[in-house]
PDB file of C-alpha atoms in Angstrom:
ATOM      1  CA  LYS A  50      15.019  16.193  -0.255  1.00  0.00           C
ATOM      2  CA  MET A  51      14.289  14.784  -3.754  1.00  0.00           C
ATOM      3  CA  TYR A  52      11.282  17.137  -4.090  1.00  0.00           C
ATOM      4  CA  LYS A  53      12.375  20.467  -2.778  1.00  0.00           C
ATOM      5  CA  GLU A  54      10.310  22.277  -5.394  1.00  0.00           C
ATOM      6  CA  GLY A  55       7.209  20.185  -4.472  1.00  0.00           C
ATOM      7  CA  ALA A  56       5.550  17.133  -5.700  1.00  0.00           C
ATOM      8  CA  ILE A  57       2.396  15.020  -5.632  1.00  0.00           C
ATOM      9  CA  ILE A  58       2.261  11.641  -3.903  1.00  0.00           C
ATOM     10  CA  TYR A  59      -0.550   9.138  -3.953  1.00  0.00           C
ATOM     11  CA  ASP A  60      -0.807   6.442  -1.286  1.00  0.00           C
ATOM     12  CA  ILE A  61      -3.053   3.668  -2.599  1.00  0.00           C
ATOM     13  CA  GLY A  62      -4.965   2.114   0.241  1.00  0.00           C
ATOM     14  CA  GLY A  63      -3.174   4.451   2.672  1.00  0.00           C
ATOM     15  CA  SER A  64      -5.638   3.593   5.634  1.00  0.00           C
ATOM     16  CA  GLU A  65      -5.466   6.383   8.283  1.00  0.00           C
ATOM     17  CA  GLY A  66      -2.659   8.275   6.255  1.00  0.00           C
ATOM     18  CA  SER A  67       0.186   8.264   8.668  1.00  0.00           C
ATOM     19  CA  TRP A  68       2.822   7.599   5.923  1.00  0.00           C
ATOM     20  CA  ILE A  69       1.576  10.518   3.812  1.00  0.00           C
ATOM     21  CA  LYS A  70       0.879  12.905   6.536  1.00  0.00           C
ATOM     22  CA  THR A  71       4.383  12.469   7.779  1.00  0.00           C
ATOM     23  CA  ILE A  72       5.800  13.211   4.332  1.00  0.00           C
ATOM     24  CA  THR A  73       3.524  16.410   3.965  1.00  0.00           C
ATOM     25  CA  GLU A  74       4.701  17.632   7.333  1.00  0.00           C
ATOM     26  CA  GLU A  75       8.281  16.895   6.804  1.00  0.00           C
ATOM     27  CA  SER A  76       8.219  18.814   3.525  1.00  0.00           C
ATOM     28  CA  ASP A  77       6.624  21.881   5.151  1.00  0.00           C
ATOM     29  CA  GLY A  78       3.626  21.320   2.935  1.00  0.00           C
ATOM     30  CA  ASN A  79       5.573  21.451  -0.369  1.00  0.00           C
ATOM     31  CA  ILE A  80       4.711  17.862  -1.078  1.00  0.00           C
ATOM     32  CA  HIS A  81       0.927  17.446  -1.691  1.00  0.00           C
ATOM     33  CA  THR A  82      -0.315  13.927  -0.633  1.00  0.00           C
ATOM     34  CA  ILE A  83      -3.366  12.067  -1.536  1.00  0.00           C
ATOM     35  CA  ASN A  84      -4.657   9.139   0.390  1.00  0.00           C
ATOM     36  CA  LEU A  85      -6.839   6.926  -1.725  1.00  0.00           C
ATOM     37  CA  ASP A  86      -8.926   4.528   0.464  1.00  0.00           C
ATOM     38  CA  PRO A  87     -12.662   3.803   0.342  1.00  0.00           C
ATOM     39  CA  ASN A  88     -12.871   3.042   4.100  1.00  0.00           C
ATOM     40  CA  GLU A  89     -14.871   5.687   6.000  1.00  0.00           C
ATOM     41  CA  ASP A  90     -13.452   4.687   9.383  1.00  0.00           C
ATOM     42  CA  MET A  91     -10.029   5.355   7.918  1.00  0.00           C
ATOM     43  CA  SER A  92     -11.136   8.715   6.617  1.00  0.00           C
ATOM     44  CA  GLU A  93     -12.348   9.703  10.136  1.00  0.00           C
ATOM     45  CA  SER A  94      -8.966   8.888  11.491  1.00  0.00           C
ATOM     46  CA  PHE A  95      -7.185  10.569   8.596  1.00  0.00           C
ATOM     47  CA  HIS A  96      -8.923  13.841   9.264  1.00  0.00           C
ATOM     48  CA  LYS A  97      -7.598  14.188  12.894  1.00  0.00           C
ATOM     49  CA  ASP A  98      -4.471  16.354  12.716  1.00  0.00           C
ATOM     50  CA  LYS A  99      -4.367  16.447   8.893  1.00  0.00           C
ATOM     51  CA  PRO A 100      -1.871  18.685   7.334  1.00  0.00           C
ATOM     52  CA  GLU A 101      -3.262  21.328   5.006  1.00  0.00           C
ATOM     53  CA  SER A 102      -1.607  19.885   1.822  1.00  0.00           C
ATOM     54  CA  SER A 103      -2.811  16.414   2.372  1.00  0.00           C
ATOM     55  CA  GLU A 104      -6.139  15.101   1.161  1.00  0.00           C
ATOM     56  CA  MET A 105      -8.243  11.835   1.508  1.00  0.00           C
ATOM     57  CA  ILE A 106     -10.278  10.434  -1.340  1.00  0.00           C
ATOM     58  CA  LEU A 107     -12.994   7.949  -0.504  1.00  0.00           C
ATOM     59  CA  GLU A 108     -12.766   5.868  -3.756  1.00  0.00           C
ATOM     60  CA  ALA A 109     -11.426   2.643  -4.802  1.00  0.00           C
ATOM     61  CA  PHE A 110      -8.268   1.869  -6.771  1.00  0.00           C
ATOM     62  CA  TYR A 111      -8.831  -0.066 -10.103  1.00  0.00           C
ATOM     63  CA  GLN A 112     -12.366  -1.171  -9.524  1.00  0.00           C
ATOM     64  CA  GLY A 113     -15.231   0.139  -7.371  1.00  0.00           C
ATOM     65  CA  TRP A 114     -18.062  -1.847  -5.962  1.00  0.00           C
ATOM     66  CA  GLU A 115     -21.647  -1.237  -4.811  1.00  0.00           C
ATOM     67  CA  GLY A 116     -21.615   2.284  -3.467  1.00  0.00           C
ATOM     68  CA  VAL A 117     -17.906   2.847  -3.882  1.00  0.00           C
ATOM     69  CA  SER A 118     -16.675   4.626  -7.115  1.00  0.00           C
ATOM     70  CA  THR A 119     -13.548   3.857  -9.044  1.00  0.00           C
ATOM     71  CA  HIS A 120     -10.908   6.656  -8.620  1.00  0.00           C
ATOM     72  CA  LYS A 121      -9.874   8.306 -11.899  1.00  0.00           C
ATOM     73  CA  PRO A 122      -6.878  10.495 -11.201  1.00  0.00           C
ATOM     74  CA  LYS A 123      -7.083  14.163 -12.344  1.00  0.00           C
ATOM     75  CA  VAL A 124      -3.312  14.660 -12.291  1.00  0.00           C
ATOM     76  CA  LYS A 125      -0.383  12.225 -12.450  1.00  0.00           C
ATOM     77  CA  ALA A 126       1.935  11.913  -9.360  1.00  0.00           C
ATOM     78  CA  ASP A 127       5.583  12.141  -8.870  1.00  0.00           C
ATOM     79  CA  VAL A 128       5.379   9.099  -6.532  1.00  0.00           C
ATOM     80  CA  VAL A 129       2.778   6.240  -6.026  1.00  0.00           C
ATOM     81  CA  HIS A 130       2.990   4.073  -3.014  1.00  0.00           C
ATOM     82  CA  GLU A 131       1.124   0.956  -2.140  1.00  0.00           C
ATOM     83  CA  SER A 132       1.815  -1.242   0.963  1.00  0.00           C
ATOM     84  CA  MET A 133       0.198  -4.728   0.565  1.00  0.00           C
ATOM     85  CA  MET A 134      -2.910  -3.122  -1.031  1.00  0.00           C
ATOM     86  CA  PHE A 135      -2.702  -5.251  -3.989  1.00  0.00           C
ATOM     87  CA  GLN A 136      -2.892  -8.506  -2.008  1.00  0.00           C
ATOM     88  CA  PHE A 137      -5.974  -7.312  -0.220  1.00  0.00           C
ATOM     89  CA  ILE A 138      -7.894  -6.535  -3.364  1.00  0.00           C
ATOM     90  CA  GLU A 139      -6.328  -9.302  -5.584  1.00  0.00           C
ATOM     91  CA  THR A 140      -8.669 -11.457  -7.439  1.00  0.00           C
ATOM     92  CA  GLY A 141      -7.329 -13.918 -10.022  1.00  0.00           C
ATOM     93  CA  GLY A 142      -3.682 -12.638 -10.503  1.00  0.00           C
ATOM     94  CA  LYS A 143      -4.248  -9.004 -11.611  1.00  0.00           C
ATOM     95  CA  ARG A 144      -0.874  -7.723 -10.249  1.00  0.00           C
ATOM     96  CA  LYS A 145       0.095  -6.897 -13.846  1.00  0.00           C
ATOM     97  CA  GLU A 146      -3.086  -4.990 -14.414  1.00  0.00           C
ATOM     98  CA  TYR A 147      -2.613  -3.062 -11.220  1.00  0.00           C
ATOM     99  CA  ILE A 148       0.965  -2.184 -12.194  1.00  0.00           C
ATOM    100  CA  LYS A 149      -0.365  -1.043 -15.645  1.00  0.00           C
ATOM    101  CA  GLU A 150      -3.168   1.011 -13.993  1.00  0.00           C
ATOM    102  CA  VAL A 151      -0.463   2.805 -11.794  1.00  0.00           C
ATOM    103  CA  SER A 152       1.937   3.375 -14.609  1.00  0.00           C
ATOM    104  CA  GLU A 153      -0.683   4.681 -17.160  1.00  0.00           C
ATOM    105  CA  LYS A 154      -3.077   6.566 -14.945  1.00  0.00           C
ATOM    106  CA  TYR A 155      -1.417   7.659 -11.626  1.00  0.00           C
ATOM    107  CA  LEU A 156       2.276   8.019 -12.247  1.00  0.00           C
ATOM    108  CA  LYS A 157       4.325  10.536 -14.312  1.00  0.00           C
ATOM    109  CA  LYS A 158       6.560   9.161 -16.872  1.00  0.00           C
ATOM    110  CA  ASP A 159       9.587   9.736 -14.760  1.00  0.00           C
ATOM    111  CA  GLY A 160       7.787   8.970 -11.569  1.00  0.00           C
ATOM    112  CA  LEU A 161       8.669   6.573  -8.741  1.00  0.00           C
ATOM    113  CA  PHE A 162       6.594   3.622  -7.834  1.00  0.00           C
ATOM    114  CA  ILE A 163       7.015   2.251  -4.218  1.00  0.00           C
ATOM    115  CA  THR A 164       5.437  -1.063  -3.718  1.00  0.00           C
ATOM    116  CA  GLU A 165       5.495  -3.250  -0.536  1.00  0.00           C
ATOM    117  CA  GLU A 166       4.315  -6.794  -0.626  1.00  0.00           C
ATOM    118  CA  LYS A 167       4.543  -9.906   1.434  1.00  0.00           C
ATOM    119  CA  PHE A 168       5.522 -12.621  -1.030  1.00  0.00           C
ATOM    120  CA  LYS A 169       5.178 -16.319  -1.593  1.00  0.00           C
ATOM    121  CA  MET A 170       8.738 -17.767  -1.684  1.00  0.00           C
ATOM    122  CA  GLU A 171       9.999 -20.548  -3.842  1.00  0.00           C
ATOM    123  CA  THR A 172      10.010 -22.918  -0.816  1.00  0.00           C
ATOM    124  CA  GLN A 173       7.959 -23.246   2.366  1.00  0.00           C
ATOM    125  CA  GLU A 174      11.346 -23.298   4.221  1.00  0.00           C
ATOM    126  CA  GLU A 175      12.382 -19.890   2.804  1.00  0.00           C
ATOM    127  CA  TYR A 176       8.983 -18.543   3.570  1.00  0.00           C
ATOM    128  CA  GLN A 177       9.042 -19.731   7.133  1.00  0.00           C
ATOM    129  CA  ILE A 178      12.519 -18.161   7.620  1.00  0.00           C
ATOM    130  CA  ASN A 179      11.174 -14.863   6.694  1.00  0.00           C
ATOM    131  CA  GLU A 180       7.966 -15.201   8.914  1.00  0.00           C
ATOM    132  CA  ASP A 181      10.244 -16.130  11.973  1.00  0.00           C
ATOM    133  CA  ILE A 182      12.356 -12.999  11.379  1.00  0.00           C
ATOM    134  CA  LYS A 183       9.262 -10.925  11.108  1.00  0.00           C
ATOM    135  CA  SER A 184       7.572 -12.386  14.235  1.00  0.00           C
ATOM    136  CA  GLU A 185      10.640 -11.939  16.346  1.00  0.00           C
ATOM    137  CA  TYR A 186      10.869  -8.232  15.457  1.00  0.00           C
ATOM    138  CA  LYS A 187       7.181  -7.750  16.085  1.00  0.00           C
ATOM    139  CA  ARG A 188       7.493  -9.263  19.513  1.00  0.00           C
ATOM    140  CA  ARG A 189       9.626  -6.333  20.565  1.00  0.00           C
ATOM    141  CA  TYR A 190       6.594  -4.005  20.067  1.00  0.00           C
ATOM    142  CA  PHE A 191       3.473  -6.090  20.414  1.00  0.00           C
ATOM    143  CA  SER A 192       2.216  -8.668  22.963  1.00  0.00           C
ATOM    144  CA  GLU A 193       1.439 -12.146  21.974  1.00  0.00           C
ATOM    145  CA  ASP A 194      -2.288 -11.382  22.352  1.00  0.00           C
ATOM    146  CA  GLN A 195      -2.134  -8.328  20.102  1.00  0.00           C
ATOM    147  CA  LEU A 196      -0.267 -10.472  17.435  1.00  0.00           C
ATOM    148  CA  ARG A 197      -2.799 -13.211  17.759  1.00  0.00           C
ATOM    149  CA  LEU A 198      -5.779 -10.740  17.411  1.00  0.00           C
ATOM    150  CA  LYS A 199      -4.165  -9.226  14.323  1.00  0.00           C
ATOM    151  CA  THR A 200      -3.714 -12.694  12.768  1.00  0.00           C
ATOM    152  CA  GLU A 201      -7.272 -13.705  13.432  1.00  0.00           C
ATOM    153  CA  ASN A 202      -8.964 -10.358  12.481  1.00  0.00           C
ATOM    154  CA  ILE A 203      -6.694  -9.195   9.588  1.00  0.00           C
ATOM    155  CA  LEU A 204      -4.305 -11.705   8.286  1.00  0.00           C
ATOM    156  CA  GLU A 205      -6.487 -14.838   7.908  1.00  0.00           C
ATOM    157  CA  GLY A 206      -6.701 -15.667   4.213  1.00  0.00           C
ATOM    158  CA  MET A 207      -4.166 -13.090   3.279  1.00  0.00           C
ATOM    159  CA  GLU A 208      -1.667 -15.772   1.992  1.00  0.00           C
ATOM    160  CA  GLU A 209      -4.125 -16.775  -0.753  1.00  0.00           C
ATOM    161  CA  ASN A 210      -3.337 -13.421  -2.530  1.00  0.00           C
ATOM    162  CA  GLN A 211       0.391 -13.170  -2.154  1.00  0.00           C
ATOM    163  CA  ALA A 212       2.259 -12.974  -5.277  1.00  0.00           C
ATOM    164  CA  SER A 213       5.456 -14.880  -6.128  1.00  0.00           C
ATOM    165  CA  PHE A 214       8.399 -12.652  -5.644  1.00  0.00           C
ATOM    166  CA  LEU A 215      10.073 -13.581  -8.961  1.00  0.00           C
ATOM    167  CA  GLN A 216       6.755 -13.223 -10.854  1.00  0.00           C
ATOM    168  CA  TYR A 217       6.110  -9.774  -9.327  1.00  0.00           C
ATOM    169  CA  LEU A 218       9.677  -8.718 -10.049  1.00  0.00           C
ATOM    170  CA  LYS A 219       9.164  -9.828 -13.629  1.00  0.00           C
ATOM    171  CA  GLU A 220       5.838  -7.866 -14.013  1.00  0.00           C
ATOM    172  CA  LEU A 221       7.357  -4.805 -12.634  1.00  0.00           C
ATOM    173  CA  ASN A 222      10.304  -5.010 -14.987  1.00  0.00           C
ATOM    174  CA  GLU A 223       7.877  -5.260 -17.917  1.00  0.00           C
TER     175      GLU A 223
END
């Protein structure tokens, strides 16, 4: 409803693209969406039932690596979204640099940045309370085996790259 006249949305690390494909479909194609993800398996999945006004770019955000180019946006977007991508590419506390990259190269001056992260909390007790809430919710939809497999295959080591909630908020405000 915000973008009745159309818009451009980037999803950084958007995997198979379900978030942006839904937005494109719900806008009847008025919102052009760009899924930025270097994973070819995700691209294959993305191109199944892809809306016409949605595209996939097989490049990396911020910094490429052998065989994967760094993406350089040609146009700035009305909305940029990242969901836990920063904590999967984090090396040495670069959140502030990632925010600057989004702000300067991807996002229009009056644009909206939607960022979703899983944070370190001030105390282990506070962190565990949040984990318990999340786990209880997920048990409604996934079996214990599915949850265990995800933990083993995807989440191991993820805590190392979690940002402090208060530090990330400070960096966003800057």
